[in-house]
Coordinates of C-alpha atoms in Angstrom, one line a residue:
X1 CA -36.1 37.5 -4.0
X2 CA -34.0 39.8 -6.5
X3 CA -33.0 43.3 -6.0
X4 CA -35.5 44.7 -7.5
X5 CA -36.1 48.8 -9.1
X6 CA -39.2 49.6 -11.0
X7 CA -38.5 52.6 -13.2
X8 CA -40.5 55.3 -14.9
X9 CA -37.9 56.2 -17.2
X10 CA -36.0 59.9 -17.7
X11 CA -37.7 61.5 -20.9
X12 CA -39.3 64.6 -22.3
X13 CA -39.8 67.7 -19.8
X14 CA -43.1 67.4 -18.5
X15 CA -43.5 64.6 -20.1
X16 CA -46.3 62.1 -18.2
X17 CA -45.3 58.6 -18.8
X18 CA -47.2 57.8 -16.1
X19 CA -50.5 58.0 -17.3
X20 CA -51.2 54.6 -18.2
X21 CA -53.4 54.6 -21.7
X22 CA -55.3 57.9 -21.7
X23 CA -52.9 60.7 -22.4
X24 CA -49.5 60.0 -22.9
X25 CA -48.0 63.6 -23.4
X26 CA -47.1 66.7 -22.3
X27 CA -50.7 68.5 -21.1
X28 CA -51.4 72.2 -21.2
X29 CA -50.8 72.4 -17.9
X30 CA -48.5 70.8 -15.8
X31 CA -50.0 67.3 -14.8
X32 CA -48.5 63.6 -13.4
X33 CA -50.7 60.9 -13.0
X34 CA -49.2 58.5 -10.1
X35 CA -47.3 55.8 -11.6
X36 CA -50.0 52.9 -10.6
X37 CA -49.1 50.5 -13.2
X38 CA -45.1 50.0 -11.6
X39 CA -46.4 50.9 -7.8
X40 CA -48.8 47.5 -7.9
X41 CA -46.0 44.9 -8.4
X42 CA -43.8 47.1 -6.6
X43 CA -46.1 46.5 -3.7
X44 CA -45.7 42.6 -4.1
X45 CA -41.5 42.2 -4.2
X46 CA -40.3 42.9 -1.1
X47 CA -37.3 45.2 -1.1
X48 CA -38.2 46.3 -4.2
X49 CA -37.8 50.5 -5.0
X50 CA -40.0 52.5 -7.5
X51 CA -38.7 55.4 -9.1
X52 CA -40.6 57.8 -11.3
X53 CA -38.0 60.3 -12.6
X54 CA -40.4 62.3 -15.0
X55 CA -42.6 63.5 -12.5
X56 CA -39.5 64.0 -10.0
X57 CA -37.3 66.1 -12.4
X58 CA -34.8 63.3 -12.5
X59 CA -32.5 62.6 -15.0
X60 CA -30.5 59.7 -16.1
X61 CA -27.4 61.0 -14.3
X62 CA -29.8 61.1 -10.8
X63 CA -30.6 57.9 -11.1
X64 CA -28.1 56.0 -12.8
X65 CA -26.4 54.6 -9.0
X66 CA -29.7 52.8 -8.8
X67 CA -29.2 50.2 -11.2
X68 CA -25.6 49.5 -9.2
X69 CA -26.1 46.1 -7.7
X70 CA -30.0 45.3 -8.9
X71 CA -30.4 41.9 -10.3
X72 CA -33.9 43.3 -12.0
X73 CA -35.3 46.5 -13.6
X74 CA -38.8 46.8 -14.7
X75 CA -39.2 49.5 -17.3
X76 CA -42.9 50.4 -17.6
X77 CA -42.9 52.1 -21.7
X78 CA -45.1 53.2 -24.0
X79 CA -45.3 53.8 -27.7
X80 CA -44.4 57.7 -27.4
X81 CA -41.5 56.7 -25.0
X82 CA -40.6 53.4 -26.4
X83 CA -37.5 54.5 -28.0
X84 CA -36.6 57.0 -24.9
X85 CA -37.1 54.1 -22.7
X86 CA -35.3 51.3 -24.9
X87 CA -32.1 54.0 -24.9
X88 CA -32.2 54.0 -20.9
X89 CA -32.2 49.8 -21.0
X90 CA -29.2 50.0 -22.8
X91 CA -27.6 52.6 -20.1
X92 CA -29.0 50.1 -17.6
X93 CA -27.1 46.9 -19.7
X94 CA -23.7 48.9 -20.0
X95 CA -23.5 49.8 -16.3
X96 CA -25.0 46.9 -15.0
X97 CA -24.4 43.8 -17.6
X98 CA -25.8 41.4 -15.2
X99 CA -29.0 42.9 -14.4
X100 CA -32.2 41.4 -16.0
X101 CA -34.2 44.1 -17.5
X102 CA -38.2 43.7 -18.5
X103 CA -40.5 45.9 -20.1
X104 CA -44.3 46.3 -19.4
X105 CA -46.8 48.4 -21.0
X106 CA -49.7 48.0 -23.5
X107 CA -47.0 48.7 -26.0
X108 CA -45.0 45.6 -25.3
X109 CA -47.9 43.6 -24.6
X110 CA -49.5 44.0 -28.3
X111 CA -46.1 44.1 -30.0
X112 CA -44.3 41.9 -27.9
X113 CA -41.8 40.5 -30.6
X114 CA -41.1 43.8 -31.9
X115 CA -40.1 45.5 -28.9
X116 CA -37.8 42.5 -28.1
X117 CA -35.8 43.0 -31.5
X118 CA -35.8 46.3 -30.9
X119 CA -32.8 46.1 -28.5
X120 CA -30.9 43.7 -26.8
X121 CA -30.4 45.6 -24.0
X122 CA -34.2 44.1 -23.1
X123 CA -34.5 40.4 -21.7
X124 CA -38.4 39.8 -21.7
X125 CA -41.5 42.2 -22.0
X126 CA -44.7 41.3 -20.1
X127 CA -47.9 40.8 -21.8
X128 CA -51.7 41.2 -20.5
X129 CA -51.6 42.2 -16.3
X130 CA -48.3 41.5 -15.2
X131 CA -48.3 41.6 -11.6
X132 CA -48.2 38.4 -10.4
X133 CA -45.7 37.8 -13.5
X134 CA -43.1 40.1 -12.1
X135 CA -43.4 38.1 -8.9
X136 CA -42.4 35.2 -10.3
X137 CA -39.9 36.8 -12.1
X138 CA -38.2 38.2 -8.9
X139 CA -38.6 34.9 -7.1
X140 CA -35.8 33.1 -9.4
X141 CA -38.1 31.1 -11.6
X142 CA -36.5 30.8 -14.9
X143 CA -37.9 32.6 -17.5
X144 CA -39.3 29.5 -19.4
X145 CA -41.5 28.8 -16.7
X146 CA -43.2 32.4 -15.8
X147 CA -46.6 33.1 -17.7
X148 CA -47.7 35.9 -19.6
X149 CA -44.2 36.8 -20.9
X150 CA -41.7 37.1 -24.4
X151 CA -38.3 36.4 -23.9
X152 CA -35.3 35.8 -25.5
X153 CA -33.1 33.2 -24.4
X154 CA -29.2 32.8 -24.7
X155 CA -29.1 32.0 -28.5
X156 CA -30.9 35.3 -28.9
X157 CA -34.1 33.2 -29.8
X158 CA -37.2 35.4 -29.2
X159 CA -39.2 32.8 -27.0
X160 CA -43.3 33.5 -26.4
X161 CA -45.0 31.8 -23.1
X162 CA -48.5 30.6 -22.8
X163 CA -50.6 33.6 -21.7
X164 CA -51.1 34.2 -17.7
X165 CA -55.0 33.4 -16.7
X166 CA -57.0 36.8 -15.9
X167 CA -56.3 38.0 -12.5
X168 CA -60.5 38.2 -10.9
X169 CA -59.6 38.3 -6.7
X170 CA -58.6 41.8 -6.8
X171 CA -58.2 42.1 -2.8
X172 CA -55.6 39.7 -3.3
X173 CA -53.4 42.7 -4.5
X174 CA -52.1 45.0 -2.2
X175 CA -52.6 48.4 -1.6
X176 CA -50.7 50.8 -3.4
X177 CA -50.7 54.0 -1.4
X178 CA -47.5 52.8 0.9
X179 CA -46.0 52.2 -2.5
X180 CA -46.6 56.3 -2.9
X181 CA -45.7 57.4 0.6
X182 CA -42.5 55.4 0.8
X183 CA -40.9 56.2 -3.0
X184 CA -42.6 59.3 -4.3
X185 CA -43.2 62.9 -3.3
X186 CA -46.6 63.4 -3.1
X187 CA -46.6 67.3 -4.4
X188 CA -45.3 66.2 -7.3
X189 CA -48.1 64.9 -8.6
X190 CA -51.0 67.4 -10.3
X191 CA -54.0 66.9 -12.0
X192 CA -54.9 70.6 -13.3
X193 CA -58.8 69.7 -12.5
X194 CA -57.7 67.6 -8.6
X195 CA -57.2 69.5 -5.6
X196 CA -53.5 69.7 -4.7
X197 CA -52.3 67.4 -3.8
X198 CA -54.1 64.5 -4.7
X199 CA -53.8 60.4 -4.4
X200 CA -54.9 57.9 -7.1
X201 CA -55.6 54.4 -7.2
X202 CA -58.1 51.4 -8.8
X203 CA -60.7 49.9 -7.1
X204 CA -61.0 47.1 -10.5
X205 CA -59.6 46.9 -14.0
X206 CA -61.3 46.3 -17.0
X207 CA -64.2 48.4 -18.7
X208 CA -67.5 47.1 -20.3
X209 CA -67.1 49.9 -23.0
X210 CA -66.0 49.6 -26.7
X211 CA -64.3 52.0 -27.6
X212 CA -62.0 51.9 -30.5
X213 CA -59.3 54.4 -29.6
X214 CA -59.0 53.4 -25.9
X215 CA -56.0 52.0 -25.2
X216 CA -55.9 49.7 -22.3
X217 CA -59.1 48.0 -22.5
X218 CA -58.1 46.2 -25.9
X219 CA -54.6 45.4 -24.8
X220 CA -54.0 44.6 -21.1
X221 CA -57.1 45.7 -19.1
X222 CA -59.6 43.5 -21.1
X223 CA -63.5 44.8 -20.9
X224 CA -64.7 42.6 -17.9
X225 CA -64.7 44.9 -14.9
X226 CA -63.2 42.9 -12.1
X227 CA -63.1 44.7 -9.0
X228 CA -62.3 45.2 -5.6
X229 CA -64.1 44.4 -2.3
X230 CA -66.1 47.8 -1.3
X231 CA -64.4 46.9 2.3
X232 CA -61.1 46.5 1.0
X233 CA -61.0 49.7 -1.0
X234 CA -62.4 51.8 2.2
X235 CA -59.4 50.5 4.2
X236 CA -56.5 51.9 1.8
X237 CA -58.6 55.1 2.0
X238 CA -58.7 54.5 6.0
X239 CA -54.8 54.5 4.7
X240 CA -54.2 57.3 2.6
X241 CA -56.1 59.4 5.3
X242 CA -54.0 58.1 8.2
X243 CA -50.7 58.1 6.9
X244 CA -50.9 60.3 3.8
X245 CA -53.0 63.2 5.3
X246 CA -51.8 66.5 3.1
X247 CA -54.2 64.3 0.7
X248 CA -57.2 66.8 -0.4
X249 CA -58.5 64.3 -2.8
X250 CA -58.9 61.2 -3.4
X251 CA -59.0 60.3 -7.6
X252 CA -60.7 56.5 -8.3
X253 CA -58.9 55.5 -11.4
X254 CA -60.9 53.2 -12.4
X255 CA -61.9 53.5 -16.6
X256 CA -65.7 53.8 -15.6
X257 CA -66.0 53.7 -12.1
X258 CA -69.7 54.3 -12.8
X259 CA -70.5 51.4 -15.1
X260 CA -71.6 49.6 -11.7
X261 CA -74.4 52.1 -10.6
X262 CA -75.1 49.7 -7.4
X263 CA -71.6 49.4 -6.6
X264 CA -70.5 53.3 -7.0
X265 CA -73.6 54.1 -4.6
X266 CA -72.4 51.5 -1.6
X267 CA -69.2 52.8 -2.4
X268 CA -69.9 56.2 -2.0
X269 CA -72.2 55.7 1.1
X270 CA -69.0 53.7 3.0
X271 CA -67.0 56.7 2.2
X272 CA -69.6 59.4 3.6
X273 CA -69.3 57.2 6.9
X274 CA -65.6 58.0 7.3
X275 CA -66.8 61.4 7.0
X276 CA -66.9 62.6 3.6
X277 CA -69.6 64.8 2.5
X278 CA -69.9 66.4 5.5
X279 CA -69.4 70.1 6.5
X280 CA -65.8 70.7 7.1
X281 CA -64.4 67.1 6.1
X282 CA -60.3 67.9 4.6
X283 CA -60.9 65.3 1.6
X284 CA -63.1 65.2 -1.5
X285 CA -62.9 62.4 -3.8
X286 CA -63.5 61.9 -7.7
X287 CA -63.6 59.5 -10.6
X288 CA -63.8 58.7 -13.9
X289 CA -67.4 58.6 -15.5
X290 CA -69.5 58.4 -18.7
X291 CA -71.7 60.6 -19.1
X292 CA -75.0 58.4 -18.8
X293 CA -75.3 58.4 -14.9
X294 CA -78.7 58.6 -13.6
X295 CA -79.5 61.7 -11.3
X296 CA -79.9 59.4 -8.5
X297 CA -77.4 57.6 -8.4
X298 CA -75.8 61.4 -9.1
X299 CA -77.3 62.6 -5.8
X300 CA -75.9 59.5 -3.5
X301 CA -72.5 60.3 -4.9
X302 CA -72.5 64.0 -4.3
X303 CA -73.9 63.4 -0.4
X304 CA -71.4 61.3 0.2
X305 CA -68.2 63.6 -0.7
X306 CA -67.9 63.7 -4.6
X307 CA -66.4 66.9 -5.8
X308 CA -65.7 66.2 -9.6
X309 CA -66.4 63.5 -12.3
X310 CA -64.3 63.2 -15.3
X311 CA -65.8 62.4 -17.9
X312 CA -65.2 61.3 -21.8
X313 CA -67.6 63.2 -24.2
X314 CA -65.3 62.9 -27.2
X315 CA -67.7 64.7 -29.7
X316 CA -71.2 66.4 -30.1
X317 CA -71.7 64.7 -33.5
X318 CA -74.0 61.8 -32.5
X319 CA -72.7 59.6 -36.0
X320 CA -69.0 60.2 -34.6
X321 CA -69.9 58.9 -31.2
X322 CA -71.4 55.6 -33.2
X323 CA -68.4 55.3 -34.9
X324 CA -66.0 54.8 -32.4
X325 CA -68.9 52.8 -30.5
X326 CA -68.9 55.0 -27.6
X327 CA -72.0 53.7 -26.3
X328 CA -73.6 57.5 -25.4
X329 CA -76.7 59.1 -27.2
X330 CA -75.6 63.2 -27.1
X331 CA -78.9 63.8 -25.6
X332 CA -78.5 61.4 -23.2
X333 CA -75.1 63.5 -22.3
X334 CA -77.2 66.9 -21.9
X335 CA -79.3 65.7 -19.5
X336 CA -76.7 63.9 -17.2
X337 CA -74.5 67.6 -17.2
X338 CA -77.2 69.5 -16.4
X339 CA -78.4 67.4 -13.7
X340 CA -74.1 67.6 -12.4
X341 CA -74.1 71.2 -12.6
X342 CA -77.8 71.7 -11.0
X343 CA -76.1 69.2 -8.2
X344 CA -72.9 71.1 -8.1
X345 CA -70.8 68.6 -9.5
X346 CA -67.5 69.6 -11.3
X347 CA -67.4 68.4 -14.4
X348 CA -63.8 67.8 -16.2
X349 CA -64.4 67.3 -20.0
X350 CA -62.5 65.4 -22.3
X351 CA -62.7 65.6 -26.1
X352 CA -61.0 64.1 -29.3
X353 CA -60.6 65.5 -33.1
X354 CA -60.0 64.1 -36.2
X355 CA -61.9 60.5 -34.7
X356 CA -63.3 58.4 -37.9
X357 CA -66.5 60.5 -39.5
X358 CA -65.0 63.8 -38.3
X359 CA -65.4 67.1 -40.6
X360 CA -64.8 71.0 -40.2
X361 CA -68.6 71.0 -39.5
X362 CA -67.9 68.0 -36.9
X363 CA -65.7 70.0 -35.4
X364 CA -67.6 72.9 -35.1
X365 CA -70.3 70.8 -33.6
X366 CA -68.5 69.5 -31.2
X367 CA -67.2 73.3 -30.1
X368 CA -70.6 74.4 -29.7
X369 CA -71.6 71.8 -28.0
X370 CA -68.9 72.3 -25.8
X371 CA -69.7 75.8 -25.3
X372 CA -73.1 74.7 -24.8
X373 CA -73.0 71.7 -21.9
X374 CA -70.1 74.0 -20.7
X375 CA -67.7 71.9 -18.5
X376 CA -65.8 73.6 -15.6
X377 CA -62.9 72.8 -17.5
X378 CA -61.8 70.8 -21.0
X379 CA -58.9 68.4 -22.2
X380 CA -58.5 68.3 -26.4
X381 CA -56.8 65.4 -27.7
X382 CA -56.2 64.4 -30.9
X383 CA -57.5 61.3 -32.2
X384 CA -54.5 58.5 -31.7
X385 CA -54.3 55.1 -33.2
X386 CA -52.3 53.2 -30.8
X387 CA -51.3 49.7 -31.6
X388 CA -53.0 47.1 -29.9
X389 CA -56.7 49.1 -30.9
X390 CA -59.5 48.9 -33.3
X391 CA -58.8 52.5 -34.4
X392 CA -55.3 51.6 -35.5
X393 CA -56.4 48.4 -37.4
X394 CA -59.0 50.6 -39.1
X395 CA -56.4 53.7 -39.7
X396 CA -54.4 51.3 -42.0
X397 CA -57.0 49.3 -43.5
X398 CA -58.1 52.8 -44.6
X399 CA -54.9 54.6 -45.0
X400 CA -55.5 57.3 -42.6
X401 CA -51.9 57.1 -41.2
X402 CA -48.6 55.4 -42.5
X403 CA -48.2 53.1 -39.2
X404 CA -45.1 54.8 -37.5
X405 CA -45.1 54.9 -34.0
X406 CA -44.3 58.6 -34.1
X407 CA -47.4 60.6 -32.1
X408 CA -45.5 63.0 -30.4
X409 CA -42.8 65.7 -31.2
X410 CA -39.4 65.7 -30.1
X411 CA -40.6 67.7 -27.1
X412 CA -43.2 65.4 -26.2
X413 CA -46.3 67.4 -27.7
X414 CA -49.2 65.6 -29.4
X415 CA -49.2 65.9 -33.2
X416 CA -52.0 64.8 -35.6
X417 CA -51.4 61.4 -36.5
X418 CA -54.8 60.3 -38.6
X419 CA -55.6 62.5 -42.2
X420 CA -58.4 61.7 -44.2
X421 CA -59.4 63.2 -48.2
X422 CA -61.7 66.0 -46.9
X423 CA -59.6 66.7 -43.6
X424 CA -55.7 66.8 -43.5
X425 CA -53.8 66.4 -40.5
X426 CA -52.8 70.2 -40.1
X427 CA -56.4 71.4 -40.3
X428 CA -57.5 69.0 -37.1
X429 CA -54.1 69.9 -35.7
X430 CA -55.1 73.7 -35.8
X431 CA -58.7 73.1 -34.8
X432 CA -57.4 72.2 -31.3
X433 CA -56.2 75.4 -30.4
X434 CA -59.4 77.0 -32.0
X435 CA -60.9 74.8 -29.6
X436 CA -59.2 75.5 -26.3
X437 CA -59.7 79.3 -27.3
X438 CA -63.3 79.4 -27.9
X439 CA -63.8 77.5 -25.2
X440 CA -62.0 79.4 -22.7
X441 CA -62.2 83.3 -23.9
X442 CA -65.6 83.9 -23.3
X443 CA -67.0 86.5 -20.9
X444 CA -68.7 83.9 -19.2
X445 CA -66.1 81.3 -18.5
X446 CA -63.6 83.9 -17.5
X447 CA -66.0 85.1 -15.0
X448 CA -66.4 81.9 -13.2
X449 CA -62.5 81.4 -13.1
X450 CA -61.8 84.6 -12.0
X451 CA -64.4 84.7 -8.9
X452 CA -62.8 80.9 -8.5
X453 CA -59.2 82.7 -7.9
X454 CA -60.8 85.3 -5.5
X455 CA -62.2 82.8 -3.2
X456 CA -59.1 81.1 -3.0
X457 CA -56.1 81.9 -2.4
X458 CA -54.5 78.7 -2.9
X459 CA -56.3 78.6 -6.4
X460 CA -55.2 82.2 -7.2
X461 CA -51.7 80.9 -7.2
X462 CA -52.8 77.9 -8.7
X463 CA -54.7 79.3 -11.9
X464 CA -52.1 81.9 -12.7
X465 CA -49.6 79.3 -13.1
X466 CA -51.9 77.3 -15.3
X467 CA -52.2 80.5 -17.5
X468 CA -48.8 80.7 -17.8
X469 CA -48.3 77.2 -18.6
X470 CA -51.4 77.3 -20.5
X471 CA -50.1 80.0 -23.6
X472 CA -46.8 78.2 -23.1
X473 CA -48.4 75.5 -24.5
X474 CA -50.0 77.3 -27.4
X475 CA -46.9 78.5 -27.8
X476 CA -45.3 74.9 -28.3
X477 CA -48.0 73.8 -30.3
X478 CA -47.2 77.1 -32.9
X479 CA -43.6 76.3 -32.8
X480 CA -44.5 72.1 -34.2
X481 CA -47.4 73.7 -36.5

């Protein structure tokens, strides 16, 4: 089997690479999402290293030894680190001519010829799930004969396989937590609504939902959940808790974990009989969800150790959610956050501007509604047509953006990618920081954070680096403006 390194590349300062398809950018606060993506085929070649130099402060001159002597390098990119990433394959190539370097990504796996003529420093990018494609990859089967992948051969042809069949025995993947303990610092990883610090990992892949901006779903993922055994998932938490036990909480990555009601309940009923839930227990755990849950399935999760649900609102405007065929009725979304906050479940709240449909009074739906429903906390995005989506093919049928790959500033902060007639892209790009303000300075909401800190000490710290980081971030997003 090849020497193998899988690599989160150097790039932008606080910049999370990491984070798969959901937010691909420097955050308001400081936040890394564990590298899952590289860990899982990490996991299958043995003497294989994983190296995630954004979230470890590492630079190209820390790292560059660990190309000497590799025969492969897995890059995992992205479109906002694409060109960062293809610059570090050609720092790979000079030092290390003889090493075969691949990409994977939802970047490369949509634009798969494209990223190849982008540089020849790269040898073949994998498209759809690619870990049983690295495997045979680092097992010495030539190129020509490994599924799911673009290459270019030795005439500098660009060369496409047949596509690799969908992956639906998830146990037959191993766990990726030892992946984590073995390569990666564990503190370095935040999530500024997880306790510190936290673990991550998928019990399936694939959501049912539609919706047009989500990235992975269209690209790699695909919309049939496949998932784990409940059984095989409790024993890498068995795992985490054994051999990783700073842990605090435990973060299901899953794009809907809650899609399956049955399944979330047995899952979360096996957890409560390793202990969470109960009085005193060190760990909480957490998940994606949309906000359509039933109060009863609500109530077996929060009995059995739930702390915290993130969840995708996107907008107040009921038309807006239709357009982007987010599958929620805003009423519907009332009535699951009350029943969280009467249950005393956190609730992390994402949101989106400038999504197809959106106007100033959109927007200052959406706000109120926010203010309204009143999360324990809020993420505002901009609306971002990544390749690969519905929302990008509709962005340039319509001419809502000029096509560049260009969402981020030099810095790595979000900028406003999609302008329509009656909304330019400065206007939504200033409405976020309305947002976050409007949101956050009211009497009420300071209250609650403040008698948060003085509870805990830990979460005094903890919050008054977030404010600090917090108007940095305004600050950041002044200097772009």
């Amino acid at each position: 089997m090849m020497s193998t390194l899988f690599l989160q590349a150097p790039s932008f300062d606080g910049y999370d690479g990491g984070a798969g398809a959901r937010y691909q950018m420097k955050r308001e606060v400081k936040s890394f999402w564990y590298p899952t993506w590289l860990a899982q085929p990490a996991a299958m070649v043995e003497g294989s290293k994983l190296i995630d130099a954004p979230a470890h402060d590492l630079s190209w001159d820390d790292i560059a030894h660990e190309v000497d002597g590799r025969d492969l390098v897995i890059l995992h990119t992205s479109t906002p680190s694409f060109n960062q990433d293809v610059r570090t394959a050609e720092l790979i190539k000079a030092r290390n001519p003889e090493a075969l370097i691949g990409m994977i990504g939802a970047k490369v796996a949509v634009e798969s010829e494209k990223a190849l003529a982008a540089s020849a420093a790269i040898d073949f990018v994998c498209r759809n799930e690619f870990d049983f494609t690295i495997v045979d990859v680092a097992n010495g089967i030539p190129l020509r004969e490994v599924d799911g992948i673009s290459w270019r051969d030795s005439d500098g042809a660009i060369i496409h396989n047949r596509d690799r069949r969908v992956l639906e025995d998830m146990d037959s993947l191993p766990f990726v937590s030892p992946i984590y303990k073995r390569d990666l610092t564990i503190e370095k990883y935040f999530g500024g609504y997880l306790k510190h610090p936290y673990v991550s990992f998928y019990t399936g892949r694939g959501c049912k939902s539609r919706c047009t901006f989500c990235l992975w779903p269209q690209t790699v993922g695909g919309h049939n959940y496949r998932t784990r055994s409940i059984a095989h998932v409790i024993e890498e938490v068995k795992y985490v808790m054994e051999n990783i036990p700073q842990t605090k909480e435990i973060f299901f990555d899953d794009d809907t974990l809650t899609d399956n009601g049955p399944r979330v309940e047995e899952l979360a009923i096996a957890l409560g009989k390793l202990g969470f839930g109960k009085p005193g227990f060190p760990m909480s755990w957490s998940c994606n969800a949309k906000a359509n849950v039933p109060r009863k399935t609500l109530e077996v999760l929060k009995a059995n150790g739930l702390r915290l649900l993130l969840v995708g609102y996107e907008s107040g405007n009921q038309q807006i959610l239709h357009n982007i065929k987010k599958g929620l009725r805003v009423d519907v979304a009332r009535q699951f956050t009350k029943d969280c906050h009467e249950l005393g479940i956190v609730i992390h709240g994402t949101f989106i501007l400038g999504l197809p449909g959106e106007t100033e009074e959109t927007i200052e739906e959406t706000i109120n509604y926010a203010k309204e429903i009143d999360p324990h906390t809020i993420q505002v995005s901009l609306a971002a047509p990544y390749p690969g989506t519905f929302l990008y093919k509709q962005a340039m049928d319509n001419g809502w953006f000029d096509g560049t790959d260009h969402l981020l500033t030099d810095g790595g902060n979000q900028i406003a990618q999609l302008s329509y007639e009656h909304l330019p892209a400065p206007v939504i790009f200033d409405k976020v920081e309305e947002f976050y303000k409007r949101f956050y300075f009211r009497p009420s909401k300071i209250g609650s954070i403040v008698w948060e800190m003085v509870r805990d000490w830990d979460m005094m710290k903890r919050r008054l680096r977030e404010g600090v980081e917090f108007f940095d971030f305004l600050r950041r997003r002044k200097v772009t403006a």
